[in-house]
Amino acid sequence: MSDSSSSKLGFFFSDHHRWLLQHVQRRLRNHADAEDTAAETFCQMLTSSIDPDSIAQPRAYLSTIARRLIFDRHRRRQLEIAYLERLAALPENLAPSPEETALLLEALTAIERSLSGLPLPVKKAFLYSQLDGFSYAEIARRLDVSERTVGRYMTQALRQCYLSGAKP
């Protein structure tokens, strides 16, 4: 990165950081999460290699990135809560270790990210198959669709995982 690019980013950061932090904190109502989200927003901007001078509406641009990050954070938390609730229902001798739990949460987050954008029934079919080990017949019964439809859902979900680089 050249000195001029670094200088532009520095000015962009100093011009908009305080506003972004306040904007995000109003949405999250948590200073620590707001700081993390603001920092992630600027990191994403850095990795995108966008020239700050080319951004016509910097606050709208930053707000869009931050909103997406807030949504991702919320979705991750919901996934973690659902997973931890299922773990709590397991007998203690079957519960994974804290290290295994962290790895499983990371894998679930990657799978969830790779399935984003797919219709809910497709996601459910995939998760019933991969996490619960249900047969296509059982999935079809739970989703009130045909087994053939479940097969199409699975093909769609597996294709999405393959294209995103996730390993089911």
Short mmCIF file of N, CA and C in Angstrom, two decimals:
data_model
loop_
_atom_site.label_atom_id
_atom_site.label_comp_id
_atom_site.label_asym_id
_atom_site.label_seq_id
_atom_site.Cartn_x
_atom_site.Cartn_y
_atom_site.Cartn_z
N MET A 1 0.85 -1.18 0.00
CA MET A 1 0.00 0.00 0.00
C MET A 1 0.89 1.23 0.00
N SER A 2 0.61 2.18 -0.87
CA SER A 2 1.44 3.37 -0.97
C SER A 2 1.14 4.31 0.19
N ASP A 3 2.08 5.26 0.39
CA ASP A 3 1.89 6.24 1.46
C ASP A 3 0.63 7.08 1.23
N SER A 4 0.36 7.40 -0.05
CA SER A 4 -0.82 8.23 -0.35
C SER A 4 -2.10 7.45 -0.06
N SER A 5 -2.14 6.14 -0.40
CA SER A 5 -3.32 5.32 -0.10
C SER A 5 -3.52 5.19 1.41
N SER A 6 -2.43 4.98 2.10
CA SER A 6 -2.48 4.85 3.55
C SER A 6 -2.97 6.16 4.18
N SER A 7 -2.50 7.26 3.65
CA SER A 7 -2.92 8.56 4.15
C SER A 7 -4.40 8.80 3.90
N LYS A 8 -4.89 8.44 2.70
CA LYS A 8 -6.31 8.59 2.37
C LYS A 8 -7.18 7.77 3.33
N LEU A 9 -6.74 6.52 3.57
CA LEU A 9 -7.50 5.66 4.48
C LEU A 9 -7.48 6.21 5.90
N GLY A 10 -6.37 6.76 6.30
CA GLY A 10 -6.26 7.36 7.64
C GLY A 10 -7.23 8.51 7.81
N PHE A 11 -7.29 9.39 6.80
CA PHE A 11 -8.23 10.51 6.85
C PHE A 11 -9.67 10.01 6.81
N PHE A 12 -9.95 9.02 5.97
CA PHE A 12 -11.29 8.45 5.86
C PHE A 12 -11.72 7.89 7.21
N PHE A 13 -10.81 7.15 7.86
CA PHE A 13 -11.08 6.57 9.17
C PHE A 13 -11.35 7.67 10.18
N SER A 14 -10.48 8.67 10.25
CA SER A 14 -10.64 9.72 11.26
C SER A 14 -11.90 10.55 11.00
N ASP A 15 -12.27 10.72 9.72
CA ASP A 15 -13.48 11.48 9.39
C ASP A 15 -14.76 10.75 9.77
N HIS A 16 -14.75 9.42 9.72
CA HIS A 16 -16.02 8.68 9.85
C HIS A 16 -16.10 7.70 11.01
N HIS A 17 -15.00 7.43 11.67
CA HIS A 17 -15.01 6.42 12.72
C HIS A 17 -15.97 6.76 13.86
N ARG A 18 -15.89 7.96 14.39
CA ARG A 18 -16.75 8.34 15.52
C ARG A 18 -18.23 8.23 15.13
N TRP A 19 -18.58 8.73 13.93
CA TRP A 19 -19.97 8.64 13.48
C TRP A 19 -20.41 7.18 13.37
N LEU A 20 -19.56 6.33 12.75
CA LEU A 20 -19.92 4.93 12.56
C LEU A 20 -20.10 4.24 13.91
N LEU A 21 -19.20 4.49 14.83
CA LEU A 21 -19.29 3.87 16.15
C LEU A 21 -20.61 4.25 16.83
N GLN A 22 -20.99 5.51 16.79
CA GLN A 22 -22.26 5.95 17.39
C GLN A 22 -23.45 5.32 16.66
N HIS A 23 -23.37 5.28 15.35
CA HIS A 23 -24.44 4.70 14.53
C HIS A 23 -24.65 3.22 14.89
N VAL A 24 -23.57 2.48 14.97
CA VAL A 24 -23.64 1.05 15.28
C VAL A 24 -24.08 0.83 16.73
N GLN A 25 -23.59 1.68 17.63
CA GLN A 25 -23.94 1.51 19.04
C GLN A 25 -25.44 1.74 19.26
N ARG A 26 -26.04 2.66 18.51
CA ARG A 26 -27.50 2.86 18.61
C ARG A 26 -28.24 1.59 18.23
N ARG A 27 -27.72 0.86 17.27
CA ARG A 27 -28.38 -0.38 16.82
C ARG A 27 -28.13 -1.53 17.79
N LEU A 28 -26.90 -1.65 18.26
CA LEU A 28 -26.54 -2.80 19.09
C LEU A 28 -26.76 -2.58 20.59
N ARG A 29 -26.71 -1.34 21.02
CA ARG A 29 -26.85 -1.00 22.44
C ARG A 29 -25.80 -1.68 23.31
N ASN A 30 -24.63 -1.88 22.72
CA ASN A 30 -23.53 -2.53 23.44
C ASN A 30 -22.23 -1.94 22.89
N HIS A 31 -21.50 -1.24 23.74
CA HIS A 31 -20.31 -0.52 23.27
C HIS A 31 -19.23 -1.47 22.73
N ALA A 32 -18.99 -2.56 23.41
CA ALA A 32 -17.94 -3.49 22.97
C ALA A 32 -18.26 -4.09 21.60
N ASP A 33 -19.52 -4.53 21.41
CA ASP A 33 -19.92 -5.08 20.11
C ASP A 33 -19.88 -4.00 19.04
N ALA A 34 -20.24 -2.76 19.41
CA ALA A 34 -20.21 -1.66 18.45
C ALA A 34 -18.77 -1.38 18.02
N GLU A 35 -17.84 -1.40 18.96
CA GLU A 35 -16.43 -1.19 18.60
C GLU A 35 -15.94 -2.28 17.67
N ASP A 36 -16.28 -3.53 18.00
CA ASP A 36 -15.88 -4.65 17.13
C ASP A 36 -16.45 -4.51 15.74
N THR A 37 -17.72 -4.15 15.65
CA THR A 37 -18.38 -4.03 14.35
C THR A 37 -17.80 -2.87 13.55
N ALA A 38 -17.53 -1.76 14.20
CA ALA A 38 -16.92 -0.62 13.50
C ALA A 38 -15.54 -1.01 12.97
N ALA A 39 -14.76 -1.69 13.80
CA ALA A 39 -13.44 -2.12 13.35
C ALA A 39 -13.54 -3.11 12.19
N GLU A 40 -14.46 -4.07 12.28
CA GLU A 40 -14.66 -5.03 11.19
C GLU A 40 -15.09 -4.32 9.91
N THR A 41 -15.91 -3.27 10.05
CA THR A 41 -16.36 -2.51 8.88
C THR A 41 -15.18 -1.90 8.16
N PHE A 42 -14.29 -1.25 8.91
CA PHE A 42 -13.12 -0.64 8.27
C PHE A 42 -12.16 -1.71 7.73
N CYS A 43 -12.06 -2.84 8.41
CA CYS A 43 -11.21 -3.93 7.89
C CYS A 43 -11.75 -4.43 6.55
N GLN A 44 -13.06 -4.57 6.45
CA GLN A 44 -13.64 -5.02 5.18
C GLN A 44 -13.37 -4.00 4.08
N MET A 45 -13.43 -2.74 4.44
CA MET A 45 -13.14 -1.70 3.46
C MET A 45 -11.69 -1.80 3.00
N LEU A 46 -10.79 -2.03 3.95
CA LEU A 46 -9.36 -2.17 3.62
C LEU A 46 -9.12 -3.34 2.67
N THR A 47 -9.76 -4.46 2.95
CA THR A 47 -9.54 -5.65 2.12
C THR A 47 -10.20 -5.54 0.76
N SER A 48 -11.16 -4.62 0.62
CA SER A 48 -11.83 -4.47 -0.67
C SER A 48 -11.00 -3.65 -1.65
N SER A 49 -9.96 -3.00 -1.17
CA SER A 49 -9.06 -2.18 -2.00
C SER A 49 -9.79 -1.06 -2.72
N ILE A 50 -10.82 -0.52 -2.09
CA ILE A 50 -11.56 0.60 -2.68
C ILE A 50 -10.86 1.90 -2.31
N ASP A 51 -10.74 2.77 -3.28
CA ASP A 51 -10.16 4.08 -3.05
C ASP A 51 -11.20 4.93 -2.31
N PRO A 52 -10.89 5.40 -1.11
CA PRO A 52 -11.86 6.18 -0.34
C PRO A 52 -12.40 7.39 -1.12
N ASP A 53 -11.58 7.96 -1.99
CA ASP A 53 -12.04 9.11 -2.77
C ASP A 53 -13.12 8.74 -3.78
N SER A 54 -13.24 7.46 -4.12
CA SER A 54 -14.23 7.04 -5.10
C SER A 54 -15.61 6.79 -4.49
N ILE A 55 -15.70 6.87 -3.17
CA ILE A 55 -16.97 6.60 -2.49
C ILE A 55 -17.76 7.90 -2.41
N ALA A 56 -18.88 7.94 -3.14
CA ALA A 56 -19.69 9.16 -3.21
C ALA A 56 -20.38 9.46 -1.88
N GLN A 57 -20.87 8.42 -1.21
CA GLN A 57 -21.58 8.60 0.06
C GLN A 57 -20.94 7.69 1.12
N PRO A 58 -19.87 8.16 1.73
CA PRO A 58 -19.11 7.31 2.66
C PRO A 58 -19.94 6.75 3.82
N ARG A 59 -20.81 7.56 4.37
CA ARG A 59 -21.58 7.07 5.52
C ARG A 59 -22.59 6.00 5.11
N ALA A 60 -23.18 6.16 3.96
CA ALA A 60 -24.10 5.13 3.46
C ALA A 60 -23.33 3.85 3.17
N TYR A 61 -22.15 3.99 2.60
CA TYR A 61 -21.30 2.84 2.29
C TYR A 61 -20.92 2.09 3.58
N LEU A 62 -20.43 2.84 4.57
CA LEU A 62 -20.03 2.23 5.84
C LEU A 62 -21.24 1.63 6.56
N SER A 63 -22.36 2.32 6.51
CA SER A 63 -23.57 1.84 7.16
C SER A 63 -24.04 0.52 6.55
N THR A 64 -23.93 0.38 5.25
CA THR A 64 -24.33 -0.86 4.58
C THR A 64 -23.45 -2.02 5.03
N ILE A 65 -22.14 -1.80 5.07
CA ILE A 65 -21.22 -2.85 5.51
C ILE A 65 -21.53 -3.21 6.97
N ALA A 66 -21.69 -2.20 7.82
CA ALA A 66 -21.95 -2.44 9.24
C ALA A 66 -23.27 -3.18 9.45
N ARG A 67 -24.30 -2.81 8.68
CA ARG A 67 -25.60 -3.48 8.81
C ARG A 67 -25.47 -4.97 8.48
N ARG A 68 -24.70 -5.28 7.43
CA ARG A 68 -24.49 -6.69 7.05
C ARG A 68 -23.73 -7.42 8.17
N LEU A 69 -22.74 -6.77 8.76
CA LEU A 69 -21.98 -7.39 9.84
C LEU A 69 -22.86 -7.60 11.08
N ILE A 70 -23.72 -6.66 11.37
CA ILE A 70 -24.64 -6.80 12.52
C ILE A 70 -25.57 -7.97 12.28
N PHE A 71 -26.09 -8.07 11.07
CA PHE A 71 -26.97 -9.19 10.73
C PHE A 71 -26.23 -10.52 10.87
N ASP A 72 -24.98 -10.58 10.37
CA ASP A 72 -24.18 -11.81 10.49
C ASP A 72 -23.94 -12.16 11.96
N ARG A 73 -23.63 -11.15 12.77
CA ARG A 73 -23.39 -11.38 14.20
C ARG A 73 -24.64 -11.92 14.88
N HIS A 74 -25.79 -11.34 14.54
CA HIS A 74 -27.06 -11.79 15.12
C HIS A 74 -27.36 -13.24 14.70
N ARG A 75 -27.16 -13.52 13.43
CA ARG A 75 -27.41 -14.87 12.91
C ARG A 75 -26.48 -15.89 13.58
N ARG A 76 -25.21 -15.52 13.77
CA ARG A 76 -24.25 -16.39 14.45
C ARG A 76 -24.69 -16.67 15.88
N ARG A 77 -25.14 -15.62 16.57
CA ARG A 77 -25.58 -15.81 17.97
C ARG A 77 -26.78 -16.73 18.05
N GLN A 78 -27.74 -16.56 17.13
CA GLN A 78 -28.91 -17.44 17.13
C GLN A 78 -28.49 -18.88 16.90
N LEU A 79 -27.57 -19.10 16.00
CA LEU A 79 -27.07 -20.44 15.72
C LEU A 79 -26.38 -21.02 16.96
N GLU A 80 -25.56 -20.23 17.61
CA GLU A 80 -24.87 -20.69 18.82
C GLU A 80 -25.86 -21.04 19.91
N ILE A 81 -26.87 -20.21 20.10
CA ILE A 81 -27.87 -20.46 21.15
C ILE A 81 -28.61 -21.76 20.86
N ALA A 82 -29.02 -21.96 19.60
CA ALA A 82 -29.73 -23.19 19.24
C ALA A 82 -28.83 -24.41 19.48
N TYR A 83 -27.57 -24.31 19.12
CA TYR A 83 -26.64 -25.42 19.31
C TYR A 83 -26.44 -25.70 20.80
N LEU A 84 -26.23 -24.66 21.58
CA LEU A 84 -25.99 -24.85 23.01
C LEU A 84 -27.23 -25.41 23.71
N GLU A 85 -28.42 -25.04 23.23
CA GLU A 85 -29.65 -25.62 23.80
C GLU A 85 -29.72 -27.12 23.52
N ARG A 86 -29.32 -27.51 22.31
CA ARG A 86 -29.32 -28.94 21.98
C ARG A 86 -28.27 -29.68 22.80
N LEU A 87 -27.13 -29.04 23.02
CA LEU A 87 -26.09 -29.67 23.85
C LEU A 87 -26.58 -29.87 25.27
N ALA A 88 -27.30 -28.91 25.79
CA ALA A 88 -27.79 -29.00 27.16
C ALA A 88 -28.74 -30.18 27.34
N ALA A 89 -29.39 -30.59 26.26
CA ALA A 89 -30.32 -31.72 26.33
C ALA A 89 -29.61 -33.07 26.30
N LEU A 90 -28.33 -33.07 25.94
CA LEU A 90 -27.57 -34.33 25.88
C LEU A 90 -27.18 -34.81 27.28
N PRO A 91 -27.09 -36.11 27.47
CA PRO A 91 -26.54 -36.61 28.73
C PRO A 91 -25.09 -36.13 28.87
N GLU A 92 -24.68 -35.86 30.09
CA GLU A 92 -23.37 -35.27 30.34
C GLU A 92 -22.23 -36.08 29.73
N ASN A 93 -22.33 -37.40 29.74
CA ASN A 93 -21.24 -38.23 29.22
C ASN A 93 -21.12 -38.16 27.68
N LEU A 94 -22.16 -37.65 27.01
CA LEU A 94 -22.11 -37.52 25.55
C LEU A 94 -21.77 -36.10 25.10
N ALA A 95 -21.75 -35.16 26.03
CA ALA A 95 -21.50 -33.77 25.68
C ALA A 95 -20.05 -33.59 25.23
N PRO A 96 -19.83 -32.81 24.18
CA PRO A 96 -18.46 -32.57 23.71
C PRO A 96 -17.68 -31.68 24.67
N SER A 97 -16.36 -31.74 24.56
CA SER A 97 -15.50 -30.89 25.38
C SER A 97 -15.64 -29.44 24.92
N PRO A 98 -15.16 -28.49 25.72
CA PRO A 98 -15.22 -27.08 25.28
C PRO A 98 -14.49 -26.85 23.95
N GLU A 99 -13.38 -27.55 23.74
CA GLU A 99 -12.65 -27.40 22.48
C GLU A 99 -13.47 -27.94 21.31
N GLU A 100 -14.10 -29.10 21.51
CA GLU A 100 -14.95 -29.67 20.47
C GLU A 100 -16.15 -28.77 20.20
N THR A 101 -16.70 -28.20 21.26
CA THR A 101 -17.83 -27.29 21.11
C THR A 101 -17.44 -26.09 20.25
N ALA A 102 -16.28 -25.51 20.53
CA ALA A 102 -15.81 -24.35 19.75
C ALA A 102 -15.62 -24.73 18.29
N LEU A 103 -15.03 -25.90 18.03
CA LEU A 103 -14.83 -26.34 16.65
C LEU A 103 -16.17 -26.59 15.95
N LEU A 104 -17.10 -27.20 16.67
CA LEU A 104 -18.42 -27.46 16.10
C LEU A 104 -19.17 -26.16 15.79
N LEU A 105 -19.07 -25.19 16.69
CA LEU A 105 -19.72 -23.89 16.44
C LEU A 105 -19.11 -23.21 15.22
N GLU A 106 -17.80 -23.31 15.09
CA GLU A 106 -17.13 -22.73 13.92
C GLU A 106 -17.58 -23.42 12.63
N ALA A 107 -17.70 -24.74 12.67
CA ALA A 107 -18.17 -25.48 11.49
C ALA A 107 -19.61 -25.13 11.17
N LEU A 108 -20.46 -25.05 12.20
CA LEU A 108 -21.86 -24.68 11.97
C LEU A 108 -21.98 -23.29 11.36
N THR A 109 -21.16 -22.36 11.83
CA THR A 109 -21.18 -21.01 11.29
C THR A 109 -20.77 -21.02 9.83
N ALA A 110 -19.76 -21.81 9.49
CA ALA A 110 -19.31 -21.90 8.09
C ALA A 110 -20.41 -22.50 7.21
N ILE A 111 -21.06 -23.55 7.71
CA ILE A 111 -22.15 -24.17 6.95
C ILE A 111 -23.31 -23.19 6.79
N GLU A 112 -23.65 -22.50 7.88
CA GLU A 112 -24.75 -21.54 7.81
C GLU A 112 -24.44 -20.44 6.81
N ARG A 113 -23.20 -19.96 6.82
CA ARG A 113 -22.79 -18.92 5.88
C ARG A 113 -22.88 -19.43 4.45
N SER A 114 -22.47 -20.67 4.23
CA SER A 114 -22.50 -21.21 2.87
C SER A 114 -23.93 -21.47 2.39
N LEU A 115 -24.86 -21.70 3.33
CA LEU A 115 -26.26 -21.94 2.95
C LEU A 115 -27.08 -20.66 2.88
N SER A 116 -26.49 -19.54 3.26
CA SER A 116 -27.26 -18.29 3.24
C SER A 116 -27.72 -18.01 1.82
N GLY A 117 -28.92 -17.52 1.73
CA GLY A 117 -29.49 -17.25 0.42
C GLY A 117 -30.37 -18.37 -0.10
N LEU A 118 -30.24 -19.55 0.49
CA LEU A 118 -31.10 -20.66 0.08
C LEU A 118 -32.44 -20.56 0.81
N PRO A 119 -33.50 -21.06 0.19
CA PRO A 119 -34.81 -21.06 0.88
C PRO A 119 -34.76 -21.91 2.16
N LEU A 120 -35.56 -21.53 3.14
CA LEU A 120 -35.58 -22.21 4.43
C LEU A 120 -35.81 -23.72 4.31
N PRO A 121 -36.76 -24.20 3.49
CA PRO A 121 -36.94 -25.66 3.40
C PRO A 121 -35.68 -26.39 2.92
N VAL A 122 -34.92 -25.77 2.03
CA VAL A 122 -33.67 -26.38 1.54
C VAL A 122 -32.68 -26.49 2.69
N LYS A 123 -32.55 -25.41 3.47
CA LYS A 123 -31.64 -25.42 4.62
C LYS A 123 -32.07 -26.50 5.62
N LYS A 124 -33.37 -26.56 5.90
CA LYS A 124 -33.87 -27.55 6.87
C LYS A 124 -33.59 -28.97 6.40
N ALA A 125 -33.84 -29.22 5.12
CA ALA A 125 -33.59 -30.57 4.59
C ALA A 125 -32.12 -30.94 4.75
N PHE A 126 -31.25 -30.02 4.42
CA PHE A 126 -29.81 -30.26 4.52
C PHE A 126 -29.41 -30.54 5.97
N LEU A 127 -29.87 -29.70 6.88
CA LEU A 127 -29.51 -29.87 8.29
C LEU A 127 -30.10 -31.14 8.89
N TYR A 128 -31.34 -31.47 8.53
CA TYR A 128 -31.92 -32.74 8.99
C TYR A 128 -31.07 -33.91 8.53
N SER A 129 -30.61 -33.84 7.31
CA SER A 129 -29.81 -34.94 6.75
C SER A 129 -28.43 -35.00 7.39
N GLN A 130 -27.73 -33.87 7.41
CA GLN A 130 -26.35 -33.86 7.84
C GLN A 130 -26.15 -33.88 9.35
N LEU A 131 -27.02 -33.18 10.08
CA LEU A 131 -26.84 -33.11 11.53
C LEU A 131 -27.64 -34.17 12.29
N ASP A 132 -28.84 -34.44 11.81
CA ASP A 132 -29.70 -35.39 12.52
C ASP A 132 -29.65 -36.79 11.93
N GLY A 133 -29.09 -36.91 10.71
CA GLY A 133 -28.98 -38.22 10.08
C GLY A 133 -30.31 -38.79 9.60
N PHE A 134 -31.30 -37.93 9.38
CA PHE A 134 -32.60 -38.41 8.93
C PHE A 134 -32.54 -38.89 7.48
N SER A 135 -33.35 -39.88 7.18
CA SER A 135 -33.49 -40.37 5.81
C SER A 135 -34.31 -39.36 5.01
N TYR A 136 -34.25 -39.49 3.68
CA TYR A 136 -35.04 -38.60 2.84
C TYR A 136 -36.53 -38.76 3.14
N ALA A 137 -36.95 -39.99 3.44
CA ALA A 137 -38.37 -40.24 3.74
C ALA A 137 -38.78 -39.47 5.00
N GLU A 138 -37.93 -39.50 6.03
CA GLU A 138 -38.23 -38.79 7.29
C GLU A 138 -38.22 -37.28 7.06
N ILE A 139 -37.26 -36.80 6.28
CA ILE A 139 -37.19 -35.36 5.99
C ILE A 139 -38.45 -34.94 5.22
N ALA A 140 -38.84 -35.75 4.24
CA ALA A 140 -40.03 -35.45 3.44
C ALA A 140 -41.27 -35.36 4.34
N ARG A 141 -41.37 -36.29 5.29
CA ARG A 141 -42.50 -36.27 6.21
C ARG A 141 -42.49 -35.01 7.06
N ARG A 142 -41.33 -34.62 7.58
CA ARG A 142 -41.22 -33.44 8.44
C ARG A 142 -41.50 -32.14 7.69
N LEU A 143 -41.07 -32.09 6.42
CA LEU A 143 -41.25 -30.87 5.63
C LEU A 143 -42.54 -30.88 4.81
N ASP A 144 -43.23 -32.02 4.84
CA ASP A 144 -44.48 -32.18 4.09
C ASP A 144 -44.26 -31.96 2.59
N VAL A 145 -43.21 -32.65 2.08
CA VAL A 145 -42.90 -32.62 0.64
C VAL A 145 -42.60 -34.06 0.22
N SER A 146 -42.39 -34.27 -1.07
CA SER A 146 -42.06 -35.61 -1.55
C SER A 146 -40.57 -35.89 -1.35
N GLU A 147 -40.21 -37.18 -1.37
CA GLU A 147 -38.81 -37.56 -1.27
C GLU A 147 -38.02 -37.00 -2.45
N ARG A 148 -38.66 -36.96 -3.60
CA ARG A 148 -37.99 -36.40 -4.79
C ARG A 148 -37.63 -34.93 -4.56
N THR A 149 -38.54 -34.19 -3.92
CA THR A 149 -38.26 -32.79 -3.60
C THR A 149 -37.11 -32.68 -2.62
N VAL A 150 -37.07 -33.58 -1.64
CA VAL A 150 -35.96 -33.59 -0.69
C VAL A 150 -34.64 -33.81 -1.45
N GLY A 151 -34.65 -34.71 -2.42
CA GLY A 151 -33.46 -34.95 -3.23
C GLY A 151 -33.02 -33.69 -3.98
N ARG A 152 -33.98 -32.96 -4.51
CA ARG A 152 -33.65 -31.70 -5.19
C ARG A 152 -33.10 -30.68 -4.19
N TYR A 153 -33.71 -30.61 -3.00
CA TYR A 153 -33.22 -29.71 -1.97
C TYR A 153 -31.77 -30.04 -1.60
N MET A 154 -31.50 -31.32 -1.44
CA MET A 154 -30.15 -31.74 -1.06
C MET A 154 -29.15 -31.40 -2.16
N THR A 155 -29.53 -31.62 -3.40
CA THR A 155 -28.65 -31.28 -4.52
C THR A 155 -28.35 -29.79 -4.51
N GLN A 156 -29.38 -28.99 -4.29
CA GLN A 156 -29.23 -27.54 -4.26
C GLN A 156 -28.30 -27.12 -3.11
N ALA A 157 -28.50 -27.68 -1.92
CA ALA A 157 -27.69 -27.32 -0.75
C ALA A 157 -26.24 -27.79 -0.93
N LEU A 158 -26.05 -29.00 -1.43
CA LEU A 158 -24.69 -29.50 -1.63
C LEU A 158 -23.96 -28.69 -2.69
N ARG A 159 -24.66 -28.30 -3.73
CA ARG A 159 -24.05 -27.46 -4.76
C ARG A 159 -23.60 -26.13 -4.15
N GLN A 160 -24.47 -25.56 -3.33
CA GLN A 160 -24.13 -24.28 -2.68
C GLN A 160 -22.91 -24.44 -1.77
N CYS A 161 -22.85 -25.54 -1.03
CA CYS A 161 -21.69 -25.79 -0.15
C CYS A 161 -20.43 -25.94 -0.98
N TYR A 162 -20.54 -26.67 -2.08
CA TYR A 162 -19.38 -26.88 -2.95
C TYR A 162 -18.89 -25.55 -3.52
N LEU A 163 -19.81 -24.73 -3.99
CA LEU A 163 -19.44 -23.46 -4.60
C LEU A 163 -18.85 -22.49 -3.58
N SER A 164 -19.27 -22.59 -2.32
CA SER A 164 -18.76 -21.70 -1.30
C SER A 164 -17.48 -22.22 -0.67
N GLY A 165 -17.13 -23.46 -0.96
CA GLY A 165 -15.90 -24.03 -0.40
C GLY A 165 -16.09 -24.73 0.93
N ALA A 166 -17.32 -24.79 1.44
CA ALA A 166 -17.59 -25.48 2.71
C ALA A 166 -17.64 -27.00 2.45
N LYS A 167 -17.28 -27.75 3.48
CA LYS A 167 -17.32 -29.21 3.36
C LYS A 167 -18.45 -29.73 4.23
N PRO A 168 -19.49 -30.31 3.61
CA PRO A 168 -20.60 -30.84 4.40
C PRO A 168 -20.21 -32.06 5.20
#
